[in-house]
CSV table of N, CA, C and O in Angstrom, one decimal:
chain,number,residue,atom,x,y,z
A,1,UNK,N,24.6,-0.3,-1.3
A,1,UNK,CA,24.3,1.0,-0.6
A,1,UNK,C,24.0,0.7,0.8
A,1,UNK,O,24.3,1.4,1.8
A,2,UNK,N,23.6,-0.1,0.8
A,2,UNK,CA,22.8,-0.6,2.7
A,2,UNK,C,24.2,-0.9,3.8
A,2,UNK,O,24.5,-0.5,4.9
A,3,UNK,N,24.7,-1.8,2.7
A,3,UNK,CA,26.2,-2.0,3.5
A,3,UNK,C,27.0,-1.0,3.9
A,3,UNK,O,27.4,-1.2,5.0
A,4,UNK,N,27.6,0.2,3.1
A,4,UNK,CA,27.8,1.3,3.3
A,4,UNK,C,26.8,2.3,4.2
A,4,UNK,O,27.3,3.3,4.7
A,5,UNK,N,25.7,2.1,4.4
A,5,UNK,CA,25.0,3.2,5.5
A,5,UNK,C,25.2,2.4,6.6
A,5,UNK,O,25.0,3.0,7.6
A,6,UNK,N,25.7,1.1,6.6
A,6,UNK,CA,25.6,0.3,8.1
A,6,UNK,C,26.8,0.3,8.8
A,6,UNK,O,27.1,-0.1,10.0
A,7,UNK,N,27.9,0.8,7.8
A,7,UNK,CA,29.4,0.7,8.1
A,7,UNK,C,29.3,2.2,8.5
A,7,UNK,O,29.5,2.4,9.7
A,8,UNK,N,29.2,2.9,8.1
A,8,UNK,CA,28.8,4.3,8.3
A,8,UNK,C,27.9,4.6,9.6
A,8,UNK,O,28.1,5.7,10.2
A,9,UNK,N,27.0,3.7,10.0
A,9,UNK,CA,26.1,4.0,11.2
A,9,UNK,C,27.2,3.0,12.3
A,9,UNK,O,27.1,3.4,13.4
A,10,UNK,N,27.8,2.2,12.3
A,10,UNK,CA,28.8,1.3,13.3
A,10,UNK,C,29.4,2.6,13.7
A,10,UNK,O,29.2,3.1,14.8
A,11,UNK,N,30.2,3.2,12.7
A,11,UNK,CA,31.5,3.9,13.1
A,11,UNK,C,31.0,5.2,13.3
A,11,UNK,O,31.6,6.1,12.8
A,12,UNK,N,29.6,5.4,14.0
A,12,UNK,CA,29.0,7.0,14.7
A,12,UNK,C,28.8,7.8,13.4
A,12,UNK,O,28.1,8.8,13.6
A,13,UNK,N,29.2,7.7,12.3
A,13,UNK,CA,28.6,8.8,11.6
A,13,UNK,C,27.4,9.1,11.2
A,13,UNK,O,26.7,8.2,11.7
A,14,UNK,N,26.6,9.8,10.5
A,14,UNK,CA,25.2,10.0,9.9
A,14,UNK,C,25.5,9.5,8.6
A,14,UNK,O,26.6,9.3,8.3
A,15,UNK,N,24.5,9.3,7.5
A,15,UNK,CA,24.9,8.8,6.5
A,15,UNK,C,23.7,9.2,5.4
A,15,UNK,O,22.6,8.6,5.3
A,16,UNK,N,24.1,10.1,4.6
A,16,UNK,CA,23.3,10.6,3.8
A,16,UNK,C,22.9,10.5,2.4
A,16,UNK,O,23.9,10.0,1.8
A,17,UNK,N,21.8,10.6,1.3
A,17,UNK,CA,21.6,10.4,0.2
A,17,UNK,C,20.6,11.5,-0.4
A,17,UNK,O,19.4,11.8,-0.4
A,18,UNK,N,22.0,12.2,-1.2
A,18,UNK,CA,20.9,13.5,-1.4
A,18,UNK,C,19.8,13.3,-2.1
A,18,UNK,O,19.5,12.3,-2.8
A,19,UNK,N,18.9,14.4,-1.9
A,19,UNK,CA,17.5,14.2,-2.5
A,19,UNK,C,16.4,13.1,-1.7
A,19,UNK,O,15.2,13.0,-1.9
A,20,UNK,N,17.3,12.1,-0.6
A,20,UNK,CA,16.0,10.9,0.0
A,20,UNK,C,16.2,11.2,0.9
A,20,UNK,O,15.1,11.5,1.3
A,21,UNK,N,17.2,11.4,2.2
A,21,UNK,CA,17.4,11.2,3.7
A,21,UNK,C,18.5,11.2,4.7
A,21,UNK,O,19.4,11.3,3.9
A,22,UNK,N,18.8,11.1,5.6
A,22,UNK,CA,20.1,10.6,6.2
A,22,UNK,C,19.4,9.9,7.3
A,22,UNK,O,18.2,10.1,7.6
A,23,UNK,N,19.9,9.3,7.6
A,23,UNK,CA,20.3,8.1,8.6
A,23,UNK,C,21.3,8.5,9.7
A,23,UNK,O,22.4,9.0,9.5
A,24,UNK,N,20.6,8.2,10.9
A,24,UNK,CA,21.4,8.4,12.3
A,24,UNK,C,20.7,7.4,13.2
A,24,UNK,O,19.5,7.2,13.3
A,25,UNK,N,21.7,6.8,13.9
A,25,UNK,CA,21.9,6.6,15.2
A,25,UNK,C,21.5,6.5,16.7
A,25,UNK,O,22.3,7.0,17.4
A,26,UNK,N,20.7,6.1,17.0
A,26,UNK,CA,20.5,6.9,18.9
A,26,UNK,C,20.6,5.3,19.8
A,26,UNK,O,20.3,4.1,19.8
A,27,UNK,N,20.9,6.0,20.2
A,27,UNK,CA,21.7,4.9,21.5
A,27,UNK,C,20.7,5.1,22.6
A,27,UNK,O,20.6,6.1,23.3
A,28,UNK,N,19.9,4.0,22.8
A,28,UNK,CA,18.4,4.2,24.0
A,28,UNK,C,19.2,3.7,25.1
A,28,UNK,O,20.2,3.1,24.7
A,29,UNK,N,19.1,3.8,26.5
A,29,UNK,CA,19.9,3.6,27.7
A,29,UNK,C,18.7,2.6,27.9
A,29,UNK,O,17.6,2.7,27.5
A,30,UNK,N,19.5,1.4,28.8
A,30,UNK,CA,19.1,0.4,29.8
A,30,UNK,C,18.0,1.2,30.4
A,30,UNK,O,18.2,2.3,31.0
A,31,UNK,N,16.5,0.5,30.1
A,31,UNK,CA,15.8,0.1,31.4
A,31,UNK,C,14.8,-0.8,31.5
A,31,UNK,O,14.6,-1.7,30.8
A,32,UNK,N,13.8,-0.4,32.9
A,32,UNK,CA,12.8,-1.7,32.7
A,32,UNK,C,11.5,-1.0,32.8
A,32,UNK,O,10.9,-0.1,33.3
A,33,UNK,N,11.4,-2.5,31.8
A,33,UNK,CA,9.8,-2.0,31.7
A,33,UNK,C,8.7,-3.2,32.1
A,33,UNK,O,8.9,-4.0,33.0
A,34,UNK,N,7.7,-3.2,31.5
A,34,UNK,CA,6.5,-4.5,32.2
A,34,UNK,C,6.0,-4.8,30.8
A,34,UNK,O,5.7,-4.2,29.8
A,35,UNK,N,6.1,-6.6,31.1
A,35,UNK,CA,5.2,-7.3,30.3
A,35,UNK,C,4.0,-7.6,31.1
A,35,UNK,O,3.7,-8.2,32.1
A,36,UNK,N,3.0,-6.7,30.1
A,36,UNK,CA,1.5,-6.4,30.2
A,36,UNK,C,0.9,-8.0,30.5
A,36,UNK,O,0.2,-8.2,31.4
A,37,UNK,N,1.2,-9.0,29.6
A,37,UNK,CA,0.4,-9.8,29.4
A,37,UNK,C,1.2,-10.8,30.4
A,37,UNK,O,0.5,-11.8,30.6
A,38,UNK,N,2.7,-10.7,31.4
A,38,UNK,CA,2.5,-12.1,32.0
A,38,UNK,C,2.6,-11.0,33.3
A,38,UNK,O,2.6,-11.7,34.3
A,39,UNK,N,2.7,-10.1,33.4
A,39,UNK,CA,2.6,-9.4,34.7
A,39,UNK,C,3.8,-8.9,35.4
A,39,UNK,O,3.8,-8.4,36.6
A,40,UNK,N,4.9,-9.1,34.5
A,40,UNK,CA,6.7,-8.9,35.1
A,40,UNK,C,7.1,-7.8,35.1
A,40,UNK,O,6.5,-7.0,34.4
A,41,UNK,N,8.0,-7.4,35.6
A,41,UNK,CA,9.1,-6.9,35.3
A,41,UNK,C,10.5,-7.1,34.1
A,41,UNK,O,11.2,-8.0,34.6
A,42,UNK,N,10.9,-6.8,33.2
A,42,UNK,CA,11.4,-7.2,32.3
A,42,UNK,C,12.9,-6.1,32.8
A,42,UNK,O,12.7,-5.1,33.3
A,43,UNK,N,14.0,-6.4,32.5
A,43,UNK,CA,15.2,-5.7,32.1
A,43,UNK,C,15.2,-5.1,30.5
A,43,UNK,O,14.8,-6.1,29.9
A,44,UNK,N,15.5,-4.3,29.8
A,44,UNK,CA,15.7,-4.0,28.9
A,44,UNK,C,17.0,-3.3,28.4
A,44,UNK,O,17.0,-2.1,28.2
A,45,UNK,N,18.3,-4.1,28.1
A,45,UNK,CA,19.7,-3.5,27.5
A,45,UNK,C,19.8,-2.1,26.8
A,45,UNK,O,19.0,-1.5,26.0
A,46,UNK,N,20.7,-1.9,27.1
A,46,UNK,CA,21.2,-0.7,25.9
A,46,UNK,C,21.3,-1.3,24.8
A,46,UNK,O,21.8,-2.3,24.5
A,47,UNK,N,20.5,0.0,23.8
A,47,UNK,CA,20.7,-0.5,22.5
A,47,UNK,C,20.3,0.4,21.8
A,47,UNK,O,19.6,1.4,22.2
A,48,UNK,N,20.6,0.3,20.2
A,48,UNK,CA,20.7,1.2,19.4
A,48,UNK,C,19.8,1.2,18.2
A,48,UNK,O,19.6,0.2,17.5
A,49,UNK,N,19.2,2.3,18.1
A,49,UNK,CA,17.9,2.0,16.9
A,49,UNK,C,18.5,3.2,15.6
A,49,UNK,O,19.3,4.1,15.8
A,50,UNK,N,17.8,2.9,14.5
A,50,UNK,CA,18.5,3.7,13.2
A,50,UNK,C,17.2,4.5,12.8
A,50,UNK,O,16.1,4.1,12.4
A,51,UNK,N,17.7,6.0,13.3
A,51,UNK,CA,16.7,7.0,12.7
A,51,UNK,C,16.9,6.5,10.9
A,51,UNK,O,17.6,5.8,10.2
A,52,UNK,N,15.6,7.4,10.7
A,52,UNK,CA,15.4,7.8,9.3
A,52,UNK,C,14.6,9.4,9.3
A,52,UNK,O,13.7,9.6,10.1
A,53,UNK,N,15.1,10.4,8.2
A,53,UNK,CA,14.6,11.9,8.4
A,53,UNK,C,14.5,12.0,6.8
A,53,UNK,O,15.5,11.9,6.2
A,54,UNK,N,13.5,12.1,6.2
A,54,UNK,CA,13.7,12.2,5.0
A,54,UNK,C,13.9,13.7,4.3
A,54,UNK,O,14.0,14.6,5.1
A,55,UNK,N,14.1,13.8,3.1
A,55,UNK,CA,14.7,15.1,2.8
A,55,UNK,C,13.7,15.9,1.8
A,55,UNK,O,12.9,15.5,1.0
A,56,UNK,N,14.1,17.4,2.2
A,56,UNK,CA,12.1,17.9,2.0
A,56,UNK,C,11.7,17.9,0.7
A,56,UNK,O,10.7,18.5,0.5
A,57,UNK,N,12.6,17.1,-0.6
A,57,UNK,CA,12.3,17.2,-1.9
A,57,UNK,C,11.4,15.7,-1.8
A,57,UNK,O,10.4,15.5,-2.6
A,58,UNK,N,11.7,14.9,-1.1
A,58,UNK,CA,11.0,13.5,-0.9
A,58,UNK,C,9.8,13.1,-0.2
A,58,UNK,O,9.1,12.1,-0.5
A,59,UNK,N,9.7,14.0,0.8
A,59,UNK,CA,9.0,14.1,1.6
A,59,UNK,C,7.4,14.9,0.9
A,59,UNK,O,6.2,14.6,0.8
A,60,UNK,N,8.5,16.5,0.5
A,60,UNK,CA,6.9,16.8,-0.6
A,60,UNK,C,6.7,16.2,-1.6
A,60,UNK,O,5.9,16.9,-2.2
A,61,UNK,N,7.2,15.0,-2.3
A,61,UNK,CA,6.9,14.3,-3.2
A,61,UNK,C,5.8,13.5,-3.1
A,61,UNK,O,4.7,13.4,-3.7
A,62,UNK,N,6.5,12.8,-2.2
A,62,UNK,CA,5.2,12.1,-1.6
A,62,UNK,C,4.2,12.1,-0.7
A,62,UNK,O,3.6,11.1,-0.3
A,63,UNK,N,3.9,13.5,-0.4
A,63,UNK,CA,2.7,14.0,0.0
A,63,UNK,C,2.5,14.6,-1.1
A,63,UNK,O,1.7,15.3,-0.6
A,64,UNK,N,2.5,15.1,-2.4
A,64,UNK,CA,2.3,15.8,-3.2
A,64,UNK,C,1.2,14.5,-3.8
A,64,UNK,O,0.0,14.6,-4.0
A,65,UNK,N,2.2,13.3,-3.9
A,65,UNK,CA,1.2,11.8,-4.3
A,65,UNK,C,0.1,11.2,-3.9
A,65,UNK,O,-0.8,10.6,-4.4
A,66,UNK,N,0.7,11.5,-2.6
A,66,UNK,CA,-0.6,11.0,-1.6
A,66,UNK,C,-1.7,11.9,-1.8
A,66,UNK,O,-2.7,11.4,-2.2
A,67,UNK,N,-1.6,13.5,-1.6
A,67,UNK,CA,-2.8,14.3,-1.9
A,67,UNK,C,-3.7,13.6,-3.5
A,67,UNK,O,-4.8,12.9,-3.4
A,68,UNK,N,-3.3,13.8,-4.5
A,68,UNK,CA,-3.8,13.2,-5.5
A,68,UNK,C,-4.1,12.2,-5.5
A,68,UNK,O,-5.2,12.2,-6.0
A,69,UNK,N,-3.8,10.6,-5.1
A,69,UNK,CA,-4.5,9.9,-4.7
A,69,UNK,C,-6.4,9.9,-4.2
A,69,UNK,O,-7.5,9.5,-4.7
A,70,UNK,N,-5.7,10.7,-2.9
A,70,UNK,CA,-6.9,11.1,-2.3
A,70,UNK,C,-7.9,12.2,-2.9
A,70,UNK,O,-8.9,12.6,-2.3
A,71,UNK,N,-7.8,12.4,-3.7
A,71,UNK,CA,-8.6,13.6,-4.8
A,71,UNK,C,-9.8,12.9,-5.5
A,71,UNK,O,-10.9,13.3,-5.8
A,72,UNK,N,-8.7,11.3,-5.6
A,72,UNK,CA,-9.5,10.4,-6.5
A,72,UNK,C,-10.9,10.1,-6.1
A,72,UNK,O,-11.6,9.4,-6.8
């Protein structure tokens, strides 16, 4: 299944599983930022991070869980 959402997220599509989530894509643009601890300037590339949105049968599932937990 992983391999299939990763071939699926290469080739720009979203990639879904009903009842848990889809998966997308976002493409962060080049910039700079600072390293706090040595005091620089850093470059930072473009690059791509993998949303996750869960889907609202999973989502109230597991706050439905977590509330009861917390009851305890």
């Amino acid at each position: 299944i992983t391999a299939q959402i990763s071939q699926s997220l290469v080739a720009g599509d979203a990639s879904s599983l009903r009842k848990f989530g889809t998966f997308t894509l976002k493409v962060r643009k080049a910039t700079t930022a600072r390293d706090i601890h040595r005091g620089i300037q850093i470059e930072l590339p473009e690059h791509c991070i993998v949303l996750f949105k869960p889907a609202q049968e999973l989502a109230e599932q597991v706050n439905d869980e977590y509330v009861k937990r917390q009851a305890l």
